[in-house]
Each structure stands twice: as C-alpha cells, then as structure tokens.
Coordinates of C-alpha atoms in Angstrom, one line a residue:
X1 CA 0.0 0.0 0.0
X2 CA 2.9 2.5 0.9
X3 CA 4.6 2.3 -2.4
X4 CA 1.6 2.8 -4.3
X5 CA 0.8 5.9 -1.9
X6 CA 3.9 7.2 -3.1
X7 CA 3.9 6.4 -6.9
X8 CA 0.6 8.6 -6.5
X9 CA 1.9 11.5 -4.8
X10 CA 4.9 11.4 -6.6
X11 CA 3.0 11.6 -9.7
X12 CA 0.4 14.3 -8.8
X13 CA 3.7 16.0 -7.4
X14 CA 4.9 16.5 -11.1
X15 CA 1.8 16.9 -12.8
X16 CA 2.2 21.1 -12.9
X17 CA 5.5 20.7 -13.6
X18 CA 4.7 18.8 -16.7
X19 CA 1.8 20.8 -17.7
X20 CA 3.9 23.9 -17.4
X21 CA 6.4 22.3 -19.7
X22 CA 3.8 21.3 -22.5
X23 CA 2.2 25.0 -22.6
X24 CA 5.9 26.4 -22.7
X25 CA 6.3 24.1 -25.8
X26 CA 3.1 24.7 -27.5
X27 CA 3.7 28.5 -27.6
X28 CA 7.5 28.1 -28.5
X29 CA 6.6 24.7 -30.9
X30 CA 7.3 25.3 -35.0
X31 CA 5.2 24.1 -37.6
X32 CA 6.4 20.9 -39.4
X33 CA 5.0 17.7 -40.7
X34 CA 3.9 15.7 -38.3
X35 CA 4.0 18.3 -35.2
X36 CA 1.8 18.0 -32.4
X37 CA 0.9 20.7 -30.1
X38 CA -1.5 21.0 -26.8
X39 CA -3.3 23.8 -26.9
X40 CA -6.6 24.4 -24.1
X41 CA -10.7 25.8 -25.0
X42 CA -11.4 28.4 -22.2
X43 CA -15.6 28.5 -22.3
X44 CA -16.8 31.2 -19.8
X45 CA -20.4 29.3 -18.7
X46 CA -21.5 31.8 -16.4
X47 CA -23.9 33.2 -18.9
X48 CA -24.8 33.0 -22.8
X49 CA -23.6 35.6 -25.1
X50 CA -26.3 35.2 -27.6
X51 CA -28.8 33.1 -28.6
X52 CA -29.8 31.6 -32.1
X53 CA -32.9 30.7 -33.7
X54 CA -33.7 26.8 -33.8
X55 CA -33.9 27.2 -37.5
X56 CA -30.6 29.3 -37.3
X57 CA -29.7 27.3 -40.6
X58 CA -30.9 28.6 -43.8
X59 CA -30.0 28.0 -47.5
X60 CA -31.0 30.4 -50.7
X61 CA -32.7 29.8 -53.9
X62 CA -32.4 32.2 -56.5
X63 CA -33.8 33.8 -59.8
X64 CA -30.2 33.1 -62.0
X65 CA -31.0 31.4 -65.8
X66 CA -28.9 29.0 -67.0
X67 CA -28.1 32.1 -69.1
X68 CA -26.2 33.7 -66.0
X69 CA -22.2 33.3 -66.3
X70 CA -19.2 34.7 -64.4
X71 CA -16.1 34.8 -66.2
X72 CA -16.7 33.0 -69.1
X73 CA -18.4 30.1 -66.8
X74 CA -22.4 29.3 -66.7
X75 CA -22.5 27.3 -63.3
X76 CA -26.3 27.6 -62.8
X77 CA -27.7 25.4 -65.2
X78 CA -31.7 24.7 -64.5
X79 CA -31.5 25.7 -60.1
X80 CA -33.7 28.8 -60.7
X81 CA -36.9 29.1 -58.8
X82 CA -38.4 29.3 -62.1
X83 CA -37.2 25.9 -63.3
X84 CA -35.4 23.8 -60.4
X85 CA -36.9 20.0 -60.2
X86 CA -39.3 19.7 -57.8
X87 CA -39.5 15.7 -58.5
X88 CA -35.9 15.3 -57.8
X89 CA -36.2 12.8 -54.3
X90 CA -32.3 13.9 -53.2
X91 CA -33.6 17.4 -53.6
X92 CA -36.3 16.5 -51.2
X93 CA -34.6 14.3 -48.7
X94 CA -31.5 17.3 -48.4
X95 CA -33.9 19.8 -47.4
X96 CA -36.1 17.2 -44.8
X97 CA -33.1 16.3 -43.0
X98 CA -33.2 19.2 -41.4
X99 CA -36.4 19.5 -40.2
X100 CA -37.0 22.3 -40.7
X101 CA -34.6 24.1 -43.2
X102 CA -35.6 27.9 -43.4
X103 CA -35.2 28.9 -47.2
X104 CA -35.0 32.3 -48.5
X105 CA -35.8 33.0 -52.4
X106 CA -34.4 35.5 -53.4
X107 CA -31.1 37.6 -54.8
X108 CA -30.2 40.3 -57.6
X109 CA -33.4 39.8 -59.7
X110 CA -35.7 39.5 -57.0
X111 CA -36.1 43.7 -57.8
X112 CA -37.2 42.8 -61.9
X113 CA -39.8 39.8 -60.2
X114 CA -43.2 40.4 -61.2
X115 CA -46.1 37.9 -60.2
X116 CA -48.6 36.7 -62.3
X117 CA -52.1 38.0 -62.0
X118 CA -54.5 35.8 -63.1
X119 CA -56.8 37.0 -65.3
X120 CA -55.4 40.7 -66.3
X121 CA -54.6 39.0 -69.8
X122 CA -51.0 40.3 -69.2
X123 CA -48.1 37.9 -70.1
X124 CA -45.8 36.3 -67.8
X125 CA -42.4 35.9 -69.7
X126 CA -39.6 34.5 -67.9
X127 CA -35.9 36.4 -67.3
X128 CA -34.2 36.9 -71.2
X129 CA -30.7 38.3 -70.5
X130 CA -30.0 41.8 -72.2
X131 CA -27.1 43.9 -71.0
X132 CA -28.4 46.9 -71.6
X133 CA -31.2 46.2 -69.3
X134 CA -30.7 46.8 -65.3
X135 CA -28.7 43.8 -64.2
X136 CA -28.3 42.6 -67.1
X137 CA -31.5 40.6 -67.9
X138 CA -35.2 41.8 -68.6
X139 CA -38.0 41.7 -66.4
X140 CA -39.2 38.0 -65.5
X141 CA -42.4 36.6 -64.2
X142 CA -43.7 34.0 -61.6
X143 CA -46.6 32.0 -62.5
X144 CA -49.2 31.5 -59.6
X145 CA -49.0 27.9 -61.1
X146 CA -45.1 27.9 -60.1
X147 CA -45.7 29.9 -57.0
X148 CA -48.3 26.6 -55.9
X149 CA -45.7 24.0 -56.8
X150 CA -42.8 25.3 -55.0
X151 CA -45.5 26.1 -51.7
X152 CA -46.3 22.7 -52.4
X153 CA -43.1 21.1 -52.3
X154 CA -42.0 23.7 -49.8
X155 CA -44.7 22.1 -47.1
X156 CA -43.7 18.7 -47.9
X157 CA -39.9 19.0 -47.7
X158 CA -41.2 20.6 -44.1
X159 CA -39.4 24.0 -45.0
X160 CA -40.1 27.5 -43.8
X161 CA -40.1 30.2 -46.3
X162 CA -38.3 33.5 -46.8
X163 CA -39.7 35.3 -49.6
X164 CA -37.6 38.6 -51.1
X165 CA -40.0 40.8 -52.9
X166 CA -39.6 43.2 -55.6
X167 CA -38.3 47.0 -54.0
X168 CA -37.9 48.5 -57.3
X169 CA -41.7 48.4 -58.3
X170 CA -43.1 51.6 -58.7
X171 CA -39.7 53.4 -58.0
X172 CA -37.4 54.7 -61.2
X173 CA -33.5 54.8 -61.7
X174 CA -31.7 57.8 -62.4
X175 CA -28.6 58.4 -63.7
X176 CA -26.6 58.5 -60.5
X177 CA -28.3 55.0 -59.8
X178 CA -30.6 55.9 -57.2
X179 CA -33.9 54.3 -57.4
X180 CA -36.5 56.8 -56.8
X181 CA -39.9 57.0 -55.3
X182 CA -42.3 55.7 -53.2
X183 CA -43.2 51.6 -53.6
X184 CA -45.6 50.4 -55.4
X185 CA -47.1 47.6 -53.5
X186 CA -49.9 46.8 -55.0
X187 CA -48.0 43.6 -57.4
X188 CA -46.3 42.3 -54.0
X189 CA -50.0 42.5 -52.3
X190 CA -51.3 40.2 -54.9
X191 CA -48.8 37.6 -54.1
X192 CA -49.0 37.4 -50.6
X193 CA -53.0 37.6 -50.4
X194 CA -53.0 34.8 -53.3
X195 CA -50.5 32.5 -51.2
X196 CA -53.2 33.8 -48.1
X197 CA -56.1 32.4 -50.1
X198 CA -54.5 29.1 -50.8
X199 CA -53.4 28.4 -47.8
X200 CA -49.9 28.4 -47.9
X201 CA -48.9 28.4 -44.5
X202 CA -45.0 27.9 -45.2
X203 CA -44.2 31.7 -45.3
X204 CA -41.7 32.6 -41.8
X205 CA -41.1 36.3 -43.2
X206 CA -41.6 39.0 -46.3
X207 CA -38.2 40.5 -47.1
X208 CA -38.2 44.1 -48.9
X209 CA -35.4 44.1 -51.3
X210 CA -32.4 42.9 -52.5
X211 CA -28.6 45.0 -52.0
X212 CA -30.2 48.4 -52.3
X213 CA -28.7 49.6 -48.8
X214 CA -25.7 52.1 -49.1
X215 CA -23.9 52.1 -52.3
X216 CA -26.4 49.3 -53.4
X217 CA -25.5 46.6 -56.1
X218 CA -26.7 48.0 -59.3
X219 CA -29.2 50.4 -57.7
X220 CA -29.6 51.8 -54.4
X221 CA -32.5 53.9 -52.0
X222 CA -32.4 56.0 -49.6
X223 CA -32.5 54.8 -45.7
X224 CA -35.5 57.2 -45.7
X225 CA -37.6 56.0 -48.3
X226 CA -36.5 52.2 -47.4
X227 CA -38.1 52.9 -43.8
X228 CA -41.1 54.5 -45.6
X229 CA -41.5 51.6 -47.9
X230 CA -40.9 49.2 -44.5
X231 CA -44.0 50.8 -43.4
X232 CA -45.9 49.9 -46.6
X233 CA -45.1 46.4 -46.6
X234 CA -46.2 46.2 -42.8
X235 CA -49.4 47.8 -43.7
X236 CA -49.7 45.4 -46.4
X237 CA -49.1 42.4 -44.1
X238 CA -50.9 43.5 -41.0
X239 CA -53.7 43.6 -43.1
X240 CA -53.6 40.3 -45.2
X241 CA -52.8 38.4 -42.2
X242 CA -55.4 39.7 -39.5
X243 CA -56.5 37.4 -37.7
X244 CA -53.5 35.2 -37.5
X245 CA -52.5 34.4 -34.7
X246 CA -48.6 34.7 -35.7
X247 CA -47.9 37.0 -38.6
X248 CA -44.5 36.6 -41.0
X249 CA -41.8 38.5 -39.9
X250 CA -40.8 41.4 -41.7
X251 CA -37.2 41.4 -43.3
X252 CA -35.5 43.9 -44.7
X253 CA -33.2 45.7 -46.3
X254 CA -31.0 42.7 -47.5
X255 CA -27.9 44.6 -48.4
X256 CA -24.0 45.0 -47.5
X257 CA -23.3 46.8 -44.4
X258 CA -23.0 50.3 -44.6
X259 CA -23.1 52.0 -40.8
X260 CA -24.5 55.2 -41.5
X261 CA -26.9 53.7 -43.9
X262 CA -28.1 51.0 -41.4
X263 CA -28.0 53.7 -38.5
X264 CA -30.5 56.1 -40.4
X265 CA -32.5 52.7 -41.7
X266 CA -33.0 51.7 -38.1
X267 CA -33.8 54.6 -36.3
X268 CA -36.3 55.5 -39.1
X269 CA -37.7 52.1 -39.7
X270 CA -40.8 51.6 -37.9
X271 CA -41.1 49.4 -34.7
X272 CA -42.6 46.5 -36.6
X273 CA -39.0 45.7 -38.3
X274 CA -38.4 42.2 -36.8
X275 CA -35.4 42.0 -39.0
X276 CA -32.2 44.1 -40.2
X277 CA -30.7 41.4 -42.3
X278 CA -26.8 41.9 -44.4
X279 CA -25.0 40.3 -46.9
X280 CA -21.7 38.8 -46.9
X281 CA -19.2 38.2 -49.6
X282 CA -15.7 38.8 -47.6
X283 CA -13.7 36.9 -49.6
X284 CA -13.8 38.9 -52.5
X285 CA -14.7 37.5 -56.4
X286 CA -15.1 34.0 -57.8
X287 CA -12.4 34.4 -59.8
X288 CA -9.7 35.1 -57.1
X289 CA -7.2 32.4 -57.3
X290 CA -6.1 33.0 -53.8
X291 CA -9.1 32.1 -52.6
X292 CA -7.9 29.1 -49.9
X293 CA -5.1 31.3 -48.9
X294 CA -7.6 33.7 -47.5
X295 CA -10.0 30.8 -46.3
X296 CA -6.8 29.7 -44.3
X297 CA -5.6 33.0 -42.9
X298 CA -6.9 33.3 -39.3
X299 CA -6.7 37.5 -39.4
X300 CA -9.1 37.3 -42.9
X301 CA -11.8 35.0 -41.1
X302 CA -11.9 38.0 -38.5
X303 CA -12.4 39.9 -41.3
X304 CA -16.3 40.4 -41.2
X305 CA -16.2 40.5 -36.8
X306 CA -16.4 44.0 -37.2
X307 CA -19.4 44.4 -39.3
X308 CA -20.9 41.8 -36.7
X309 CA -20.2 44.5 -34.0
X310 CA -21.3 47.2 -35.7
X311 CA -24.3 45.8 -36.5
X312 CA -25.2 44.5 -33.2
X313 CA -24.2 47.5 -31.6
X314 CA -26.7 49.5 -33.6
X315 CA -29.4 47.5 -33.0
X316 CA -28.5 47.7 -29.2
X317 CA -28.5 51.5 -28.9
X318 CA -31.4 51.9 -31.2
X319 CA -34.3 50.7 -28.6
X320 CA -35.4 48.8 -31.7
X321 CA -36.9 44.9 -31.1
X322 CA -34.9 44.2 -34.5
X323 CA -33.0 41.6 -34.6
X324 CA -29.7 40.7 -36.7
X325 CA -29.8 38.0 -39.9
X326 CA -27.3 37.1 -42.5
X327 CA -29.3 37.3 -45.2
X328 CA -26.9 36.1 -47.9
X329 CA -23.5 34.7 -48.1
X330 CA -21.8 32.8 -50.2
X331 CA -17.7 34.0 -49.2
X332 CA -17.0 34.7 -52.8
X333 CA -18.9 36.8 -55.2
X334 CA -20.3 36.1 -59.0
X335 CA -21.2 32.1 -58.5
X336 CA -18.3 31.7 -56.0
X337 CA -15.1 29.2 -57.7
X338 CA -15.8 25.8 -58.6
X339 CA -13.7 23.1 -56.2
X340 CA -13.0 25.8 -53.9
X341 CA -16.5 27.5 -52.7
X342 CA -18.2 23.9 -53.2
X343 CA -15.3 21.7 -51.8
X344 CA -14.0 20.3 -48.6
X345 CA -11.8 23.8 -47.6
X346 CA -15.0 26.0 -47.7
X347 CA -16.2 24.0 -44.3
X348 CA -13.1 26.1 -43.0
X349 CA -14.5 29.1 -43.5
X350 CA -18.4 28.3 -44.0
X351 CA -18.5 26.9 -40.2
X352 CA -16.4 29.8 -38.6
X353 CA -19.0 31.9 -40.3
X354 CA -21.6 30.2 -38.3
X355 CA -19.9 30.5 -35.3
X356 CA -18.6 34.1 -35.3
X357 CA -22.4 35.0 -36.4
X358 CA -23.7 33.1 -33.1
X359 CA -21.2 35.3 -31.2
X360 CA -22.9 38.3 -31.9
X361 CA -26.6 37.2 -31.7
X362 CA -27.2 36.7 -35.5
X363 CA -30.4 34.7 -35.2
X364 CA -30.8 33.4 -38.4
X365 CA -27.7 32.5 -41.5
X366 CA -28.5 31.9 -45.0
X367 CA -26.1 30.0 -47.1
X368 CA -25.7 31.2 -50.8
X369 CA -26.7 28.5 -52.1
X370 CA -28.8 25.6 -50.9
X371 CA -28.2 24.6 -55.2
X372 CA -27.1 27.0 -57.9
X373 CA -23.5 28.2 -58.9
X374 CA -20.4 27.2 -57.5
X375 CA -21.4 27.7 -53.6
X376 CA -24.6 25.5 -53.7
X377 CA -24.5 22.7 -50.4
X378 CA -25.5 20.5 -53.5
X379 CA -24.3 19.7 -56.7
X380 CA -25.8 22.1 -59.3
X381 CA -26.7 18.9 -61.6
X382 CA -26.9 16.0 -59.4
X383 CA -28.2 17.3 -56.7
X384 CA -26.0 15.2 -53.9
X385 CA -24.7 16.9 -51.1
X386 CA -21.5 18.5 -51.1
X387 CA -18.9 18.8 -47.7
X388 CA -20.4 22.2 -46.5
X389 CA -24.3 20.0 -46.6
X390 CA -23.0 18.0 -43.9
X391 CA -21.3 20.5 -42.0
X392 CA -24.1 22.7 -41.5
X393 CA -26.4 19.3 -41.0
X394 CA -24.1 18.7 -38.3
X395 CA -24.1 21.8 -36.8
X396 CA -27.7 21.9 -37.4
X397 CA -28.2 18.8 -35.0
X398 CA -25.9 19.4 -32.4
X399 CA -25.7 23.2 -31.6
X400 CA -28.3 24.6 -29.5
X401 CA -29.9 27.8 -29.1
X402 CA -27.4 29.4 -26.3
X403 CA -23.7 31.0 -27.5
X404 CA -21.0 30.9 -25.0
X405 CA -17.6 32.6 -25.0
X406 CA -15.2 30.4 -26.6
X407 CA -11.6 31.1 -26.8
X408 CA -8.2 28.8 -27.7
X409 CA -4.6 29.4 -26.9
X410 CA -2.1 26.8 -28.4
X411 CA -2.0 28.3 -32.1
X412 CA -3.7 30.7 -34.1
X413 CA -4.7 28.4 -36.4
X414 CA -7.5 26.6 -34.3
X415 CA -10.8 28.0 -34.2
X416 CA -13.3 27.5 -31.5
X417 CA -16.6 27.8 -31.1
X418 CA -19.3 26.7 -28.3
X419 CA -22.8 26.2 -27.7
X420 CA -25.4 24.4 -25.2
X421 CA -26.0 21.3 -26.8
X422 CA -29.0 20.3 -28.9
X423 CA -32.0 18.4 -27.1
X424 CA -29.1 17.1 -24.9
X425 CA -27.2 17.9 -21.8
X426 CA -23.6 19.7 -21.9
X427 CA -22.2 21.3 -24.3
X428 CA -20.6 20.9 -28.3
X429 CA -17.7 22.5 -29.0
X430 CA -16.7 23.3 -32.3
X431 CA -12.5 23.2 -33.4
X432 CA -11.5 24.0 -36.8
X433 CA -7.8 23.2 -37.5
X434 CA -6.4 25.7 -40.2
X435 CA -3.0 24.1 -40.4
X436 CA -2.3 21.3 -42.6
X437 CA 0.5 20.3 -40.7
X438 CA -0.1 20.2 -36.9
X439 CA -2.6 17.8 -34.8
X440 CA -3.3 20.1 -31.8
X441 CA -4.5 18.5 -28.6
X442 CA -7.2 20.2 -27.4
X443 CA -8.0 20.5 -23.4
X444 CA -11.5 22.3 -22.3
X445 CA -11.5 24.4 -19.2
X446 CA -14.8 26.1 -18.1
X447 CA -15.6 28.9 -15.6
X448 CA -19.1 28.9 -13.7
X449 CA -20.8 31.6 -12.2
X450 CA -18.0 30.7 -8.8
X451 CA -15.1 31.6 -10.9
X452 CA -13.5 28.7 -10.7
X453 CA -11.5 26.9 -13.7
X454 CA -12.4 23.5 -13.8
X455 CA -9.6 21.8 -16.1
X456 CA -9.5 17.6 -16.4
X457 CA -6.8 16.1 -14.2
X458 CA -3.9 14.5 -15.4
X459 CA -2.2 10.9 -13.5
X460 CA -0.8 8.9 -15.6
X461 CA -0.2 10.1 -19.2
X462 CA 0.2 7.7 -22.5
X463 CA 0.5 8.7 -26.3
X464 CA -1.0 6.0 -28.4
X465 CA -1.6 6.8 -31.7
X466 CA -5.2 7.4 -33.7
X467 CA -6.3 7.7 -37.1
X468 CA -6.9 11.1 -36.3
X469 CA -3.3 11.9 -35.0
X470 CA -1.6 11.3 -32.1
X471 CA -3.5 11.4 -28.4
X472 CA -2.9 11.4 -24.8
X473 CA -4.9 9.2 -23.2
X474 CA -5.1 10.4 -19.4
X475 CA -6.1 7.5 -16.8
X476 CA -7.4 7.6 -13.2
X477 CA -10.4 9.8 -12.6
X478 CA -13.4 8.3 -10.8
X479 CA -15.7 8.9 -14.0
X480 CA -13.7 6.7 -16.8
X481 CA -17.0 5.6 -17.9
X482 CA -18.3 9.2 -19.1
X483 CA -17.4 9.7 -22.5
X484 CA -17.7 12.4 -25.2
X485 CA -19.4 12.1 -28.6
X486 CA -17.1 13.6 -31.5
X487 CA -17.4 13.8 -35.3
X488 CA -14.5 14.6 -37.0
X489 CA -14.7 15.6 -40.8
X490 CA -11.8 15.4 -43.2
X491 CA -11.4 15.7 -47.0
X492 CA -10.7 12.5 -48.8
X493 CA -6.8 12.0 -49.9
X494 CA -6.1 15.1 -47.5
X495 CA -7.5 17.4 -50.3
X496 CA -9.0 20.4 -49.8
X497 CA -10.2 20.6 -53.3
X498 CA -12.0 17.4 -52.7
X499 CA -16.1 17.5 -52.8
X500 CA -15.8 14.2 -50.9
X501 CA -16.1 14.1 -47.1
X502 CA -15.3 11.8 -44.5
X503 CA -16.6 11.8 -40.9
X504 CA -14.8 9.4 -38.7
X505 CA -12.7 8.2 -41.5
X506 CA -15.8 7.2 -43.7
X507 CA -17.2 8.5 -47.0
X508 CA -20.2 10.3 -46.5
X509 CA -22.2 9.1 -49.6
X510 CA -26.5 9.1 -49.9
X511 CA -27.9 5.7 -50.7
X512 CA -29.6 4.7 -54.6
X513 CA -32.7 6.5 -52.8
X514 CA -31.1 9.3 -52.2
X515 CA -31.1 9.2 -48.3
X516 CA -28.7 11.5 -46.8
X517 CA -26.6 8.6 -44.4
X518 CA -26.3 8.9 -40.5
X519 CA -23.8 11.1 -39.0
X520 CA -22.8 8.4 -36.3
X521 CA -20.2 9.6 -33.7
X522 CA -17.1 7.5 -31.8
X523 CA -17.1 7.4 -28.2
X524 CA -14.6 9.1 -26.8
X525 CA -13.4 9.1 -22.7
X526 CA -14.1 12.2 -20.8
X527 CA -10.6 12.6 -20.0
X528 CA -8.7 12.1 -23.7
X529 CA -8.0 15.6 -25.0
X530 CA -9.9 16.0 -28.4
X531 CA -7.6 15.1 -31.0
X532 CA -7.8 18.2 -33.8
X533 CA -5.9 16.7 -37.0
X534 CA -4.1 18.7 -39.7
X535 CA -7.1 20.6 -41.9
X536 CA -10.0 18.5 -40.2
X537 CA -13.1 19.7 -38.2
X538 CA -14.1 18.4 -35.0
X539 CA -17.8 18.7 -33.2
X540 CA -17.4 17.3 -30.3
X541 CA -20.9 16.3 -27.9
X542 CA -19.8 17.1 -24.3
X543 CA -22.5 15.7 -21.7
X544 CA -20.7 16.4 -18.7
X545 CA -20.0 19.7 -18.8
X546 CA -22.4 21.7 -16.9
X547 CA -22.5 25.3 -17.0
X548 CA -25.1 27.4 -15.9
X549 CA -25.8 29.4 -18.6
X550 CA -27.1 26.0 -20.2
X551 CA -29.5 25.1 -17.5

C-alpha cells in the first residue's frame, strides 16, 4: 500500500510541472509535418452571449437562368426558382433532413420579379438576358401555377419560407443609380394575399429588397424611403394576415453593411421591423485564385467580426426589437469558384462563419446557395450533397440555441466555437484546425458563475496513436466511464479541393434512394484531449460539462 501511496503523490507532485512544460512548448513549438501541439478551450459558462434561432440554418434559392455566367463560366444550369426540379427525391430528402430548413428565395433579380395575375390578360415571360437592361437581364415573371408547386413542395420538404420581394416596383432609376420613389405595392400584395387564399402556410417572413442599402448593387435607396417603404409592406401584411395568430416576420433591407446607412434605416424604420438582415461576400470575387489562402488565414476570417459588432451594436443602442440575420453569403462573389466555394476547404470558412455569427446574436444565416453556382451545399446537376451539406447538418443537430464565449490558446490556427448542446445535456464544442501540418490536442477548461477553472486532471499520461493523429490518453479519474461524442470531418486524400467528405474516416455518400446517411459519432473518454488533425473539423458532444448558462 505504501509504495503505491507514493507512486501517487509522486505523480500528482509532477503533474504542474509537466503541464507547465507542454504550454511552454506549444507557444514556442514550430510548424512541421507531423507536429503535435496541446493547446486548451477556455468557455466562460457563467452566462450566454447570444442566442440563435432553432432554424438558425438557412439555404438560398435564386432567380439566375442558365443564361447567367461569371467569367466565361455558366454554373447555374436549370436551379432557378423558375425551373429547379421539384420531383428530384435527393432534392427533397436534403432539405427534410433538417427538419426544418428555413429557405429564403431571393437575390439580384428578386427587384425585376413580377407575379402573375391571373386573369389581367398580361403575359408572364420568364428572365431573357440583355445587357443593356438593369442587371443585365429583362424583367421576368412568376406563375401562380409555379408559386403553388414550390409552396407545395415547400410544405412537404417541411421547410419554412423567406420570400424577397420586388423593392424596385413603382420606384425609377436615375442616372446617379438611385432608385427613386415611393413603392408600389400593389403587385407584392397580390402575391401574398393569393398564397393567403390558398393556404400556404409555409411563409416565416416578407423581405423588402435585394442590396439596395448604401452604395447598393446595381441600384440603391435611400435609408428614408426604405423605412417608408418598411411601413408599406407592414401595412400590407398587418392587413392580409389579420387574424393570424402569428404574422411573417418582416425582413428587410438585404444589403451589404453600410453604418450610416443601417444607422438612419434603423432609427427610421418603424417598430414593426423584426429583421435588419446583411449580406456577406468577404472573400472577394469568384475568380480570385487566392481564394484558400484567404479561407486559411486566421486574421481574414476575423475579417467580417467587425461588421458583426457594428451591427449588433446598432441594433443595441437603437431601442429597436430588430433583430440581426445574415441574409446572404456565399464567401466569394459572382457564382463563387468551382472546387473551392463547393469543396471540402470552404467548411473552414463556411462553419467559422456560423460560429462568429452566433457570437454576436445573428439569429438566423443563409447559405448562398442551398443549389445553384459554384457555392450551392449540392451539386448544381446532381443534386447530392457536397462537404459544407453536412457540416451545417451537423451543426444543425448538435448546436443549440445558447452562445457561450469560446476562446483557444495553443496556435492561431485553431478555431473555436461553443454552444449548449442540442436536445441534450452539456455542451458541443466546435475546433476547426487551419493548419495542414499540426494535430493540436485540445484540453477544455470552463468557468461557472464561482469563478473557478475546472480543467481535467492529469495521472498517468500515454501517447498512443489514432487515425486522427496522435493522443494522450489520461487514466485515473473516478468517472472513466463518461465519454464524449465527436465527429471529425476530413477531406478524402487530404484534399481540400475534394467534394468528398469523410466523418470518422468514412465516406459520407447518400444511398440509390437518395437518403442522406447517418452522421454516427465515436465514443470518446471524458478525459482524452480531443484530437484536432491537420485541416480537419471536430464537433465534439460534451455531456458532462455543466454550466449554468445551459440550464
């Protein structure tokens, strides 16, 4: 008994002295094939710093012909709203796997949109591209019997609907760009009291416009008359939908940041905004070939944490009951790049999007595209999930409505990102590995409303080697049998350009029926460090961590 008192003591003895040693070495360690550094998650669980919708996820559908091309490149082929296949069952099964998936349709045409009236005897011709028309394309039309086979199919895919209506009705373009006047909402009021009268119950919100805000993207209006037009479309609503017991939300203005802009908006918008929602496109055009560089670089990812701020500050010192959306973002502009925006290496900066988002109490992110161009989550012609489908799944299922503050010191080059979990106890931390040449080993230290770090304790310490890279495995806490759920994610062959993901080491691949496959976790003990390998993601389902901002 004595000697194994004092193989104990003389253990637990060393124990800072080794842990000091491995954080010297992590911040002094140099990247190299094969290095492997410890790095440690500090979450503060004291309280949440924001809170996310539970349909948080959201996916695009846009107005592009196959007639749209970027840089000599047509990557749209038949995914417009106009003309996407409705009977295609992978299309169906990608959007029910969320249960629901909020959709918004919308994007740059959604201002040359009319809708169909029946019986005015007036055509309804679809989008014809002309480049001396605004944006390039003349003014298309949407077919009430279109309009009742996407509601349809909306309802059964068990998706909620945002639908971006047409600003630029009524309103004319002068030379300076400005689009002028008062909206005309009479066209928009037909639509939303015909999908009333059917019965189309699928609608979550009405969104006014399409990158008209500051500078605007081909056009743009005034904060003034946007709030005025706001007011219209609430009207409009307020009166369509009395009665209801819950109303659509109202969206607007849709655009890129512009602080003064959004200021004036705000403050002039009336109290009925539910919704200030932004675009992002951060990572500059399609055609960039340094597009990965930037999608690897930890100081371009903070990038847009500013116009987070900003934006959440705003809406803070306003007084308004607004709340912050991403709108649109697809990282790159003009279709995004093909094997790059729709490959394994956009999960790098797609999910830190997600996270960074949270941070600031964006309820709601739309993904540019859920199909269409080169940044669809599915293949523009086969419809079959591509990495970033499954990442957002993932973080779809596991990440719950409370944010908590998340930080990593080890390396630059780890991302981290925390929420309560999803329908379960604990927690589910996020780590995004950035460098293709270091497995970090990740510890997780939390502070409750005491104040007190809570670290895992460390006794006997053995590196046996994983798929995933190499691992301590630490023994001899009373609670060996609590474990951990993780999913890692990695590119097939190590390449980021790959549109093949694995998740535990295995191809992620729907069936002949097109059923997206389980996301099945590995068990992992509560007191292994999670295992981060070069370029991979890890979720990781932590059931015994309890903080009291999750209770």
């Amino acid at each position: 008994m004595r000697s194994q008192y004092l193989l104990i003591t003389c253990v637990c003895f060393w124990l800072p002295l080794v842990s000091f040693i491995i954080s010297v070495a992590s911040q002094k360690s140099t990247t190299g094939p094969g290095n492997v550094i410890e790095g440690n998650v500090f979450i503060n669980g004291t309280t949440s710093i924001g809170r996310i919708d539970d349909d948080f996820v959201c996916a695009t559908l846009d107005w592009w012909p196959p007639e749209k091309c970027d840089y000599g490149t047509c990557s749209w082929g038949r995914d417009s709203l106009l003309n996407l296949d409705l009977n295609n069952i992978k299309f169906l099964n990608a959007i029910k796997a969320f249960s629901p998936l909020k959709i918004r349709l919308g994007g740059t045409l959604q201002d040359k949109v009319i809708y169909e009236r029946t019986g005015n005897g007036q055509p309804c011709d679809p989008f014809v591209k002309n480049n001396s028309e605004f944006l390039g394309f003349s003014q298309g039309c949407l077919p009430m019997s279109r309009w009742d086979e996407l509601s349809v199919f909306f309802k059964k895919a068990g998706a909620v609907v945002v639908f971006g209506l047409n600003e630029i009705s009524g309103k004319t373009i002068d030379s300076q760009g400005s689009a002028v006047g008062a909206w005309n909402s009479s066209n928009a009021e037909s639509l939303i009291r015909y999908t009333v009268n059917n019965g189309y119950k699928i609608i979550r919100g009405w969104e006014l416009g399409n990158e008209l805000s500051g500078n605007g993207i081909g056009a743009r209006v005034s904060a003034d008359q946007y709030a005025s037009d706001i007011n219209s479309l609430q009207n409009v609503v307020q009166n369509i939908y009395a009665g209801f017991k819950v109303k659509p939300q109202i969206v607007a203005p849709g655009g890129f940041f512009d602080a003064t802009w959004f200021t004036e908006f705000i403050k002039k918008a009336p109290k009925s905004l539910q919704v200030v929602s932004h675009h992002i496109y951060n990572l500059g055009p399609g055609v960039d070939d340094h597009l990965i560089e930037k999608i690897l670089d930890p100081s371009s990812l903070d990038s847009t944490s500013q116009t987070f701020s900003s934006l959440q500050s705003i809406l803070k010192n306003s007084g308004t009951q607004a709340v912050a959306w991403v709108g649109e973002a697809g990282g790159a502009y003009n279709s995004g790049h093909n094997l790059v925006t729709n490959a394994f290496v956009f999960s790098f900066w797609y999910l830190d999007q997600l996270g960074m988002a949270s941070s600031f109490d964006t309820k709601t992110y739309c993904r540019q595209t859920l199909v269409g161009g080169n940044y669809g989550l599915l293949n523009t012609s086969t419809f079959a999930p591509n990495p970033d489908y499954y990442s957002v799944l993932l973080w779809h299922r596991l990440m719950g409505n409370k944010v908590l503050s998340t930080r990593f010191s080890g390396t630059n080059k780890i991302r981290a990102y925390a929420h309560c979990s999803k329908k379960t106890k604990g927690i589910t931390l996020l780590l995004i590995n950035l460098d293709g040449n270091t497995t970090v080993q990740a510890r997780v230290s939390t502070e409750n409303n005491s104040g007190v770090t809570k670290n895992s304790s460390m006794h006997e310490i053995q590196i046996p080697r994983t798929r995933f890279g190499t691992m301590h495995r630490v023994r001899g806490s009373k609670r060996v049998n609590d474990t951990r759920k993780e999913y890692h994610l990695t590119a097939k062959d190590g390449d980021l350009h790959s549109q093949t993901m694995l998740l535990n080491g295995k191809i992620l691949n729907i069936d002949s029926s097109g059923l997206i496959p389980p996301l099945i976790p590995i068990d992992v003990n509560q007191l292994d460090p999670i295992i981060v390998a070069p370029f991979s993601i890890v979720f990781a389902q932590i059931p015994y961590i309890k903080l009291s901002a999750c209770n």
